[in-house]
mmCIF file as gemmi writes it, N, C-alpha and C atoms, coordinates in Angstrom:
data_model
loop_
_atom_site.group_PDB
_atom_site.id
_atom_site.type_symbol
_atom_site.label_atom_id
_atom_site.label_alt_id
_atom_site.label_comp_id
_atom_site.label_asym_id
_atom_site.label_entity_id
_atom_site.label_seq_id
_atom_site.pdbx_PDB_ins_code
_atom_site.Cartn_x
_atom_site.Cartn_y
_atom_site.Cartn_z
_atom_site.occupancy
_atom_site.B_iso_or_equiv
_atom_site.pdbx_formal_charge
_atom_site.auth_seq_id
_atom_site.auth_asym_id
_atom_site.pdbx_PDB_model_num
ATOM 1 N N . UNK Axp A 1 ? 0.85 -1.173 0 1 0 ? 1 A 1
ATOM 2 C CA . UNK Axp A 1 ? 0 0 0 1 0 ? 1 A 1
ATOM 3 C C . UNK Axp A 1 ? 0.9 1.241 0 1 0 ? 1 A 1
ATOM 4 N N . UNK Axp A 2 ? 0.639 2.421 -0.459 1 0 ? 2 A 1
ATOM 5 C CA . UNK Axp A 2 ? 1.4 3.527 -0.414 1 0 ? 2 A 1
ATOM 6 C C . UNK Axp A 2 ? 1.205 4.07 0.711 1 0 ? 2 A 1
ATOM 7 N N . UNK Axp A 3 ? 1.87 5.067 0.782 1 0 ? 3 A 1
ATOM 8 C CA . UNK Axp A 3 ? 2.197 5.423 2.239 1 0 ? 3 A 1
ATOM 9 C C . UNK Axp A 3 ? 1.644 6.766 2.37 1 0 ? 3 A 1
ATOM 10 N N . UNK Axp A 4 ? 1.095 7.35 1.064 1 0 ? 4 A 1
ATOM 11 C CA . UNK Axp A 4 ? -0.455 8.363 0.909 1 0 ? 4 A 1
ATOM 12 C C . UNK Axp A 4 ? -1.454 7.472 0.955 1 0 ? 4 A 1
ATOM 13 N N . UNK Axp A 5 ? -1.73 6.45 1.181 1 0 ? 5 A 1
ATOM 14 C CA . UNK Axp A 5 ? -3.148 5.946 1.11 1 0 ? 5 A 1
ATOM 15 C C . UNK Axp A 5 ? -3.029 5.339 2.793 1 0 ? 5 A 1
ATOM 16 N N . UNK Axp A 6 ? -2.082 4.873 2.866 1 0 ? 6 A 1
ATOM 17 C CA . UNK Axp A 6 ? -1.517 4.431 4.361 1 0 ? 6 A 1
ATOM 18 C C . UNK Axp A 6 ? -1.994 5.578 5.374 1 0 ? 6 A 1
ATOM 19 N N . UNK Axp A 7 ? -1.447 6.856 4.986 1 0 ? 7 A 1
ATOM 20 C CA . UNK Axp A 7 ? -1.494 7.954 5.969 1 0 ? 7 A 1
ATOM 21 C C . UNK Axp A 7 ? -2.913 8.606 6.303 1 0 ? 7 A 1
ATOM 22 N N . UNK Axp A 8 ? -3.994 8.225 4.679 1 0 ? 8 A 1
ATOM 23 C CA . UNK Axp A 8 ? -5.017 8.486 5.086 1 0 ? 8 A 1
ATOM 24 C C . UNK Axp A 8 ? -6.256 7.732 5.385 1 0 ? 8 A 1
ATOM 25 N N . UNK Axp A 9 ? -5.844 7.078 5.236 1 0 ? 9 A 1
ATOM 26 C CA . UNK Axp A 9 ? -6.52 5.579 6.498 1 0 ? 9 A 1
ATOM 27 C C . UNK Axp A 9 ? -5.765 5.798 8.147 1 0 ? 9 A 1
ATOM 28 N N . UNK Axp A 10 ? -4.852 5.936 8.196 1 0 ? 10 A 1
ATOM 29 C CA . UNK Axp A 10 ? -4.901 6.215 9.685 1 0 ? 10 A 1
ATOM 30 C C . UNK Axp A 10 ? -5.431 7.595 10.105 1 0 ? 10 A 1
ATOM 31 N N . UNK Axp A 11 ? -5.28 8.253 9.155 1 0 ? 11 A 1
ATOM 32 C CA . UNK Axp A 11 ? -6.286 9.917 9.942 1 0 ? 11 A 1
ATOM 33 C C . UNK Axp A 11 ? -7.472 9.965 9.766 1 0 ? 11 A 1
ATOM 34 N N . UNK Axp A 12 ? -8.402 8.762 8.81 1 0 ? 12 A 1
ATOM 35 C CA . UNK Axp A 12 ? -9.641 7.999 8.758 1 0 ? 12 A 1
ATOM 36 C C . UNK Axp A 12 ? -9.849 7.632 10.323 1 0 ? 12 A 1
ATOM 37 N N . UNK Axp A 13 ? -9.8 6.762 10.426 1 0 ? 13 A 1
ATOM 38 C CA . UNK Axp A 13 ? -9.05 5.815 11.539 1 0 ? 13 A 1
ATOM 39 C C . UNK Axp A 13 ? -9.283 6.914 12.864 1 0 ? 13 A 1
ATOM 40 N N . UNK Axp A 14 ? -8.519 7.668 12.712 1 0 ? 14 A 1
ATOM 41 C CA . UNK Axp A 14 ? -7.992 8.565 13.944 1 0 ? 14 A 1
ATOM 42 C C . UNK Axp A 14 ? -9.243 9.558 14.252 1 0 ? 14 A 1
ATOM 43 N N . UNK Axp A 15 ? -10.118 10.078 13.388 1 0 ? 15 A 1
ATOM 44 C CA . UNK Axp A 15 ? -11.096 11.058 13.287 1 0 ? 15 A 1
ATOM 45 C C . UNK Axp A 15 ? -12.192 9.924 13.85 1 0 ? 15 A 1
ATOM 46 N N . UNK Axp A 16 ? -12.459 8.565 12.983 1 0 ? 16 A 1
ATOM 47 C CA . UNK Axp A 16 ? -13.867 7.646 13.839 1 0 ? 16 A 1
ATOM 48 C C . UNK Axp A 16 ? -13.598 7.694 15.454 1 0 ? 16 A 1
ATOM 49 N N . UNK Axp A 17 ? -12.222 7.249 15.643 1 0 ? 17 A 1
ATOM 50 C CA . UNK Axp A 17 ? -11.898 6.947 17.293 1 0 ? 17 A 1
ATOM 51 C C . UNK Axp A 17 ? -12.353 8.729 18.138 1 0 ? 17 A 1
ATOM 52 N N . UNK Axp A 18 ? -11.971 9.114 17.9 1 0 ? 18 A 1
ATOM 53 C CA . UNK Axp A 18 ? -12.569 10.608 18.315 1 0 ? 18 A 1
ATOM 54 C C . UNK Axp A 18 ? -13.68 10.854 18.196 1 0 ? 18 A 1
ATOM 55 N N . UNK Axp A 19 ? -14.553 10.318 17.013 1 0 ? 19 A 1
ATOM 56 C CA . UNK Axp A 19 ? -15.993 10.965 17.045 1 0 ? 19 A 1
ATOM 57 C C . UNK Axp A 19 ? -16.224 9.888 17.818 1 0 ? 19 A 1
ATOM 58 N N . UNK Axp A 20 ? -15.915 8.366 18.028 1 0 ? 20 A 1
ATOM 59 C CA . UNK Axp A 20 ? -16.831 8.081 19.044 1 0 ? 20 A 1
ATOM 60 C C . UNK Axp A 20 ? -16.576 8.334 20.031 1 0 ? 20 A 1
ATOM 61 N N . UNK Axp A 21 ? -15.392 8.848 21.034 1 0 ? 21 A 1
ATOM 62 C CA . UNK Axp A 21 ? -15.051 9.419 21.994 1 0 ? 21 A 1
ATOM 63 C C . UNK Axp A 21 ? -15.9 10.842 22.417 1 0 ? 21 A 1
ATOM 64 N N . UNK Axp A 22 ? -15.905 11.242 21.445 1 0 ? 22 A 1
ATOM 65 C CA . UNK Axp A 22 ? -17.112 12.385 21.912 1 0 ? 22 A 1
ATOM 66 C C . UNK Axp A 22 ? -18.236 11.912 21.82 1 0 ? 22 A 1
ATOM 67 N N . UNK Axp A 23 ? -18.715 11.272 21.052 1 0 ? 23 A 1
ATOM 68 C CA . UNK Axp A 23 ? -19.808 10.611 21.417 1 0 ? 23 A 1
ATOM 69 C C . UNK Axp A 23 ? -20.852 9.954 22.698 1 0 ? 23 A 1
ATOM 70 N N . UNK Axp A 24 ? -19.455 9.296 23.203 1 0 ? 24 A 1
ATOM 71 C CA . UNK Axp A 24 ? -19.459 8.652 24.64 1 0 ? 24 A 1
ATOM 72 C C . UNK Axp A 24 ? -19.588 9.373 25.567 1 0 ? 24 A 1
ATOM 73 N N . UNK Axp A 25 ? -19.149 10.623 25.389 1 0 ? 25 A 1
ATOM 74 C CA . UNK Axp A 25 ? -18.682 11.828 26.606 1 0 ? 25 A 1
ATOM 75 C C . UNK Axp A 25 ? -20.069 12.693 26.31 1 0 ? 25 A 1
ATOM 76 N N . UNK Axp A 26 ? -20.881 13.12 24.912 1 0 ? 26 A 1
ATOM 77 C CA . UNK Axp A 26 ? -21.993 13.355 24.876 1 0 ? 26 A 1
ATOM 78 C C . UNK Axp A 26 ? -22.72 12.644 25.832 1 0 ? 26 A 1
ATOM 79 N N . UNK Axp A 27 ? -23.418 11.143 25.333 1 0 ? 27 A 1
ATOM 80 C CA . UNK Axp A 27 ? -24.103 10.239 25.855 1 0 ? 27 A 1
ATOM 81 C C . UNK Axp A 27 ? -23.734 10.317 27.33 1 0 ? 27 A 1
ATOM 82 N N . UNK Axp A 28 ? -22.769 10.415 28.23 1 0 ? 28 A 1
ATOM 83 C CA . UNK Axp A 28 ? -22.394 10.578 29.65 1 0 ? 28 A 1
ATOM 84 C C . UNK Axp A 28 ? -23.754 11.955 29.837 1 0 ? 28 A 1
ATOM 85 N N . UNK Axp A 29 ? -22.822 13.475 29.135 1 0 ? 29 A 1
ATOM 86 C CA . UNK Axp A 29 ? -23.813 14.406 29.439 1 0 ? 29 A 1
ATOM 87 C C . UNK Axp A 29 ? -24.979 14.019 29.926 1 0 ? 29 A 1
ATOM 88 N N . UNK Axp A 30 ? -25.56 13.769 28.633 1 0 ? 30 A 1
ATOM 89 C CA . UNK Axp A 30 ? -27.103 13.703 28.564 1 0 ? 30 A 1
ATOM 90 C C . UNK Axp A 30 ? -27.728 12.759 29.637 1 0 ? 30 A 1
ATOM 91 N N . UNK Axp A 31 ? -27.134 11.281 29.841 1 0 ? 31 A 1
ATOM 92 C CA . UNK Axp A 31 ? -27.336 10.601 30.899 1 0 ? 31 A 1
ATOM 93 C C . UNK Axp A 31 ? -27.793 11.615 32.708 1 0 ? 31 A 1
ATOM 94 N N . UNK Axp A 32 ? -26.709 12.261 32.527 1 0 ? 32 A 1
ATOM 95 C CA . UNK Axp A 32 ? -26.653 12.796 33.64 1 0 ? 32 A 1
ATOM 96 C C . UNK Axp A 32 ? -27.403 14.462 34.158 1 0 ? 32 A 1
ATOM 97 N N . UNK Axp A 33 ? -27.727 14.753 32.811 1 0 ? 33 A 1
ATOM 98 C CA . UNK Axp A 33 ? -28.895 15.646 32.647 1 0 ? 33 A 1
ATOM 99 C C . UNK Axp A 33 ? -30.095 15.131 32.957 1 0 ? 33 A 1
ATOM 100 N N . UNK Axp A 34 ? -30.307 13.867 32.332 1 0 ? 34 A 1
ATOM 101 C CA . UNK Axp A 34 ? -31.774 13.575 32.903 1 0 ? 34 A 1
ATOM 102 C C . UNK Axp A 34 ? -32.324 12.834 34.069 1 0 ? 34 A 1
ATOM 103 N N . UNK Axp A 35 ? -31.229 12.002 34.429 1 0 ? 35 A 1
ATOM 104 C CA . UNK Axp A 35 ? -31.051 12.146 36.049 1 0 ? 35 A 1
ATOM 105 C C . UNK Axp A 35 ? -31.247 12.915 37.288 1 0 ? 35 A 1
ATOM 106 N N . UNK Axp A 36 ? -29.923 14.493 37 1 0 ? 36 A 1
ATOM 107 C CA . UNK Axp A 36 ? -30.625 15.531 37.475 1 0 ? 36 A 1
ATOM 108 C C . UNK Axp A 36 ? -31.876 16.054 37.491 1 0 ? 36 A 1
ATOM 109 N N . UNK Axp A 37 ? -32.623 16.29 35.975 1 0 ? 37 A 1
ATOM 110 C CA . UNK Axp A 37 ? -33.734 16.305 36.054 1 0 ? 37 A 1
ATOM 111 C C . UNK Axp A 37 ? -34.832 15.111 36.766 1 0 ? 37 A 1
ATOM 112 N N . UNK Axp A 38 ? -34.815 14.055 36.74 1 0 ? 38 A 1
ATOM 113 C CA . UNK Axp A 38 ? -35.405 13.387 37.432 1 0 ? 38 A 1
ATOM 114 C C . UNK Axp A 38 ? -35.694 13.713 39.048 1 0 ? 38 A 1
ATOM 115 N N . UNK Axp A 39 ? -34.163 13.868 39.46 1 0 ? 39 A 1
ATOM 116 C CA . UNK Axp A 39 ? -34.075 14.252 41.113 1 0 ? 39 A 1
ATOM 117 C C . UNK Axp A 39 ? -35.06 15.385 41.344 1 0 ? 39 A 1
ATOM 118 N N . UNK Axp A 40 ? -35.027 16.465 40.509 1 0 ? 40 A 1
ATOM 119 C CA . UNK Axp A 40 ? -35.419 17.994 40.298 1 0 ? 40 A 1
ATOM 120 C C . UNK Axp A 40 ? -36.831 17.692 40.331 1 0 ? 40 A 1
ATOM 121 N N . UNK Axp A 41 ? -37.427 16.721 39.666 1 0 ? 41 A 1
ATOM 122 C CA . UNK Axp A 41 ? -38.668 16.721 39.706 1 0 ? 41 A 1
ATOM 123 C C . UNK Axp A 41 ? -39.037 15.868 41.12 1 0 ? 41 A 1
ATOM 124 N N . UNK Axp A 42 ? -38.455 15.047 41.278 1 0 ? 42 A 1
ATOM 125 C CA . UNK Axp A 42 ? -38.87 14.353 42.649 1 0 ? 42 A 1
ATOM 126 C C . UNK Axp A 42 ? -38.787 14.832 44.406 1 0 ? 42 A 1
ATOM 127 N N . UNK Axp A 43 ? -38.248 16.47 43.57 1 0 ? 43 A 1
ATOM 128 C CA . UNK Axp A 43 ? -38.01 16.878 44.964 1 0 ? 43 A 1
ATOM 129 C C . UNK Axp A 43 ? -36.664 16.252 45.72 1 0 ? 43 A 1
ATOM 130 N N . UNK Axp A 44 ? -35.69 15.954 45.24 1 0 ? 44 A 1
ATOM 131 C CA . UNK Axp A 44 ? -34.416 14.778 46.178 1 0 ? 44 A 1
ATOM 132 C C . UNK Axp A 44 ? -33.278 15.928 46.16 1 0 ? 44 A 1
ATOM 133 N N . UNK Axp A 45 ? -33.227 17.203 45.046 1 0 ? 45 A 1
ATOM 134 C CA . UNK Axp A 45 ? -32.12 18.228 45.124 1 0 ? 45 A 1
ATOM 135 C C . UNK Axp A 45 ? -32.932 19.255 44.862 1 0 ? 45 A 1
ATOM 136 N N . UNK Axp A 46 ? -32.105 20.105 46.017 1 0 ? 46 A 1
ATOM 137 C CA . UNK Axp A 46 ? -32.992 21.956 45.765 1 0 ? 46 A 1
ATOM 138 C C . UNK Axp A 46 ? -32.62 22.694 44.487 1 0 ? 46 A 1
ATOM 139 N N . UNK Axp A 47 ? -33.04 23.737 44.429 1 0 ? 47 A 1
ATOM 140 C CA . UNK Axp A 47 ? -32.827 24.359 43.241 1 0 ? 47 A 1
ATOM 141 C C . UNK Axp A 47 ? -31.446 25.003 42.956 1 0 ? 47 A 1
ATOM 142 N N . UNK Axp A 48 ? -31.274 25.448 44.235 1 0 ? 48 A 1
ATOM 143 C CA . UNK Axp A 48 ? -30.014 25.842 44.167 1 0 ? 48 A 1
ATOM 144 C C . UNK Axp A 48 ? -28.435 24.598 43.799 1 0 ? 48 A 1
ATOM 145 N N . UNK Axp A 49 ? -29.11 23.867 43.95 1 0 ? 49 A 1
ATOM 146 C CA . UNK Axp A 49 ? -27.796 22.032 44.148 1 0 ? 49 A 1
ATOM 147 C C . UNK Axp A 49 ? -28.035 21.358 42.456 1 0 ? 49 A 1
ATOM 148 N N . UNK Axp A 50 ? -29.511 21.666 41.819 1 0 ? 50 A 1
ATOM 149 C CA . UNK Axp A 50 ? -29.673 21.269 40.7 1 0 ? 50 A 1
ATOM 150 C C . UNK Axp A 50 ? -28.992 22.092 39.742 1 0 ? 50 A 1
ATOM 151 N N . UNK Axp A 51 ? -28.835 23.595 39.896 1 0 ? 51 A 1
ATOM 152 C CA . UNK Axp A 51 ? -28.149 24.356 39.055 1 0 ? 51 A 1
ATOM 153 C C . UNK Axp A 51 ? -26.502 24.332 39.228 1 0 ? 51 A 1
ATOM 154 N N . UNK Axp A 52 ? -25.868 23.852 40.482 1 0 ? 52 A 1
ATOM 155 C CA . UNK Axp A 52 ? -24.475 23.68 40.709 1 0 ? 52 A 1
ATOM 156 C C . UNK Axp A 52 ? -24.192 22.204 40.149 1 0 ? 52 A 1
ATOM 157 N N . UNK Axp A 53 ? -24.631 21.037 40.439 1 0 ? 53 A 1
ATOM 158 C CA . UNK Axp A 53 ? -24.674 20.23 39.561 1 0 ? 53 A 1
ATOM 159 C C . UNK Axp A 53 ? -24.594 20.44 38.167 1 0 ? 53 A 1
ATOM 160 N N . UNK Axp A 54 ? -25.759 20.733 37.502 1 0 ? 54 A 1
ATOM 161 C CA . UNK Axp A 54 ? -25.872 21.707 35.923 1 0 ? 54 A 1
ATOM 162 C C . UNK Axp A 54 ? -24.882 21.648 35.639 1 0 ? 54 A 1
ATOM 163 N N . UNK Axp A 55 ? -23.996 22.842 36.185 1 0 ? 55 A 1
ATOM 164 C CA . UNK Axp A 55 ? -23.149 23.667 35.737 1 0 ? 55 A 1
ATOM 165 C C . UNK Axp A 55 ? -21.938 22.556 35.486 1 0 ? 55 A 1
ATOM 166 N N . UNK Axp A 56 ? -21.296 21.475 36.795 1 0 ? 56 A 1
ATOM 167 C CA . UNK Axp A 56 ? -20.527 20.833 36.816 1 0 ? 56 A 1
ATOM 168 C C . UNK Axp A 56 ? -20.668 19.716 35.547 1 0 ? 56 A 1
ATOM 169 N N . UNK Axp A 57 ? -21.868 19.289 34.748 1 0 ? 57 A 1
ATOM 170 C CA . UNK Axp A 57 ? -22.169 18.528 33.991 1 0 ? 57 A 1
ATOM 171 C C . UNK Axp A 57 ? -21.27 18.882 32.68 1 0 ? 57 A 1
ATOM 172 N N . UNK Axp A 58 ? -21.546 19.929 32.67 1 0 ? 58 A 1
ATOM 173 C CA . UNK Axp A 58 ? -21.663 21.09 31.141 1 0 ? 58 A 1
ATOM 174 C C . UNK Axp A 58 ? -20.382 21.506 30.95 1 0 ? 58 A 1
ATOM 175 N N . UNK Axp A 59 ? -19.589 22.008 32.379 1 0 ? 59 A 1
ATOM 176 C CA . UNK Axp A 59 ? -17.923 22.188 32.242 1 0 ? 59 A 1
ATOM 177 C C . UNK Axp A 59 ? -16.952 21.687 30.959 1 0 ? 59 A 1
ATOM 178 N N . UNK Axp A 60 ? -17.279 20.254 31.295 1 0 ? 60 A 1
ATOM 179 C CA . UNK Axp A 60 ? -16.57 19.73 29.888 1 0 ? 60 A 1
ATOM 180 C C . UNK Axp A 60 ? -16.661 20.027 28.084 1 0 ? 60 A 1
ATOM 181 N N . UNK Axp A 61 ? -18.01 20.05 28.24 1 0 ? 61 A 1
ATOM 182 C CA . UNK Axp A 61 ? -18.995 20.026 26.794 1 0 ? 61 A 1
ATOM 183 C C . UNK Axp A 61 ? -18.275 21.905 27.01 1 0 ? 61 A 1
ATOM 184 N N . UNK Axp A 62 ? -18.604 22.786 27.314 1 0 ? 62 A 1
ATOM 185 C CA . UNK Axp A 62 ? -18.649 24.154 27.168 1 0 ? 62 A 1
ATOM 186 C C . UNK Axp A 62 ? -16.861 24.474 26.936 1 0 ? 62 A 1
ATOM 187 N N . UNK Axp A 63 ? -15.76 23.717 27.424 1 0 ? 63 A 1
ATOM 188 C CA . UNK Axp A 63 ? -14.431 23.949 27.511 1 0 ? 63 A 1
ATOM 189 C C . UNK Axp A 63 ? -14.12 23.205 26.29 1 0 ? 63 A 1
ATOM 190 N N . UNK Axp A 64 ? -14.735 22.442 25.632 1 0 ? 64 A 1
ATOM 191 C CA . UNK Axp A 64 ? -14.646 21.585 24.855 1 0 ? 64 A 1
ATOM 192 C C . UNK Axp A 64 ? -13.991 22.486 23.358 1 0 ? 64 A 1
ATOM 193 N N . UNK Axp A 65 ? -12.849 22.49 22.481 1 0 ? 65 A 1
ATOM 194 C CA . UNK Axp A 65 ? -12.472 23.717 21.469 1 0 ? 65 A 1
ATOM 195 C C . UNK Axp A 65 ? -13.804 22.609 20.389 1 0 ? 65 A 1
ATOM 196 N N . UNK Axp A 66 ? -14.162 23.963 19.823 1 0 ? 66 A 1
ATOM 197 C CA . UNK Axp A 66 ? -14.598 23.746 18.199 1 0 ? 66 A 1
ATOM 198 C C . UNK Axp A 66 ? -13.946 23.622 17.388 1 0 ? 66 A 1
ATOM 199 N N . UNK Axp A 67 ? -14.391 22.275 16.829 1 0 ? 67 A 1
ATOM 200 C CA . UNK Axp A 67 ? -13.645 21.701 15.941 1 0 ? 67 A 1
ATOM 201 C C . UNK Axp A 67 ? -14.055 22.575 14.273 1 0 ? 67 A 1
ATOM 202 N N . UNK Axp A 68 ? -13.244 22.84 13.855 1 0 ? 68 A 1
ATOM 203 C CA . UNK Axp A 68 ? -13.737 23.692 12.411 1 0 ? 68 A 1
ATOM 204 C C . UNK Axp A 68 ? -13.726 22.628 10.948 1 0 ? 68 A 1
């Protein structure tokens, strides 16, 4: 195989492993969004503990660079 077709199969390669890595780290989010929300509705965290939570969820996703 050449070593241009080589190079772009591994940055193939390298871009799937990342999108599913964010993927996973999405799916975490969201998991844990609706959880919170669950608690939120059941009355188990105040309002003030549901929005500090929130915030700690989102840290990652919001620090996260855009990819262009």
């Amino acid at each position: 195989m050449k070593a241009s077709r080589l190079l772009k199969s591994h940055r193939r390669a390298q871009r799937l492993v990342k999108s599913e890595a964010e993927a996973a780290a999405e799916r975490e989010v969201e998991q844990g969004l609706r959880e919170l929300g669950r608690m939120r509705r059941h009355g188990s965290i105040s309002e003030s503990e549901f929005v500090s939570r929130r915030s700690a969820l989102l840290l990652p996703v919001i620090e996260r660079p855009v990819l262009g």
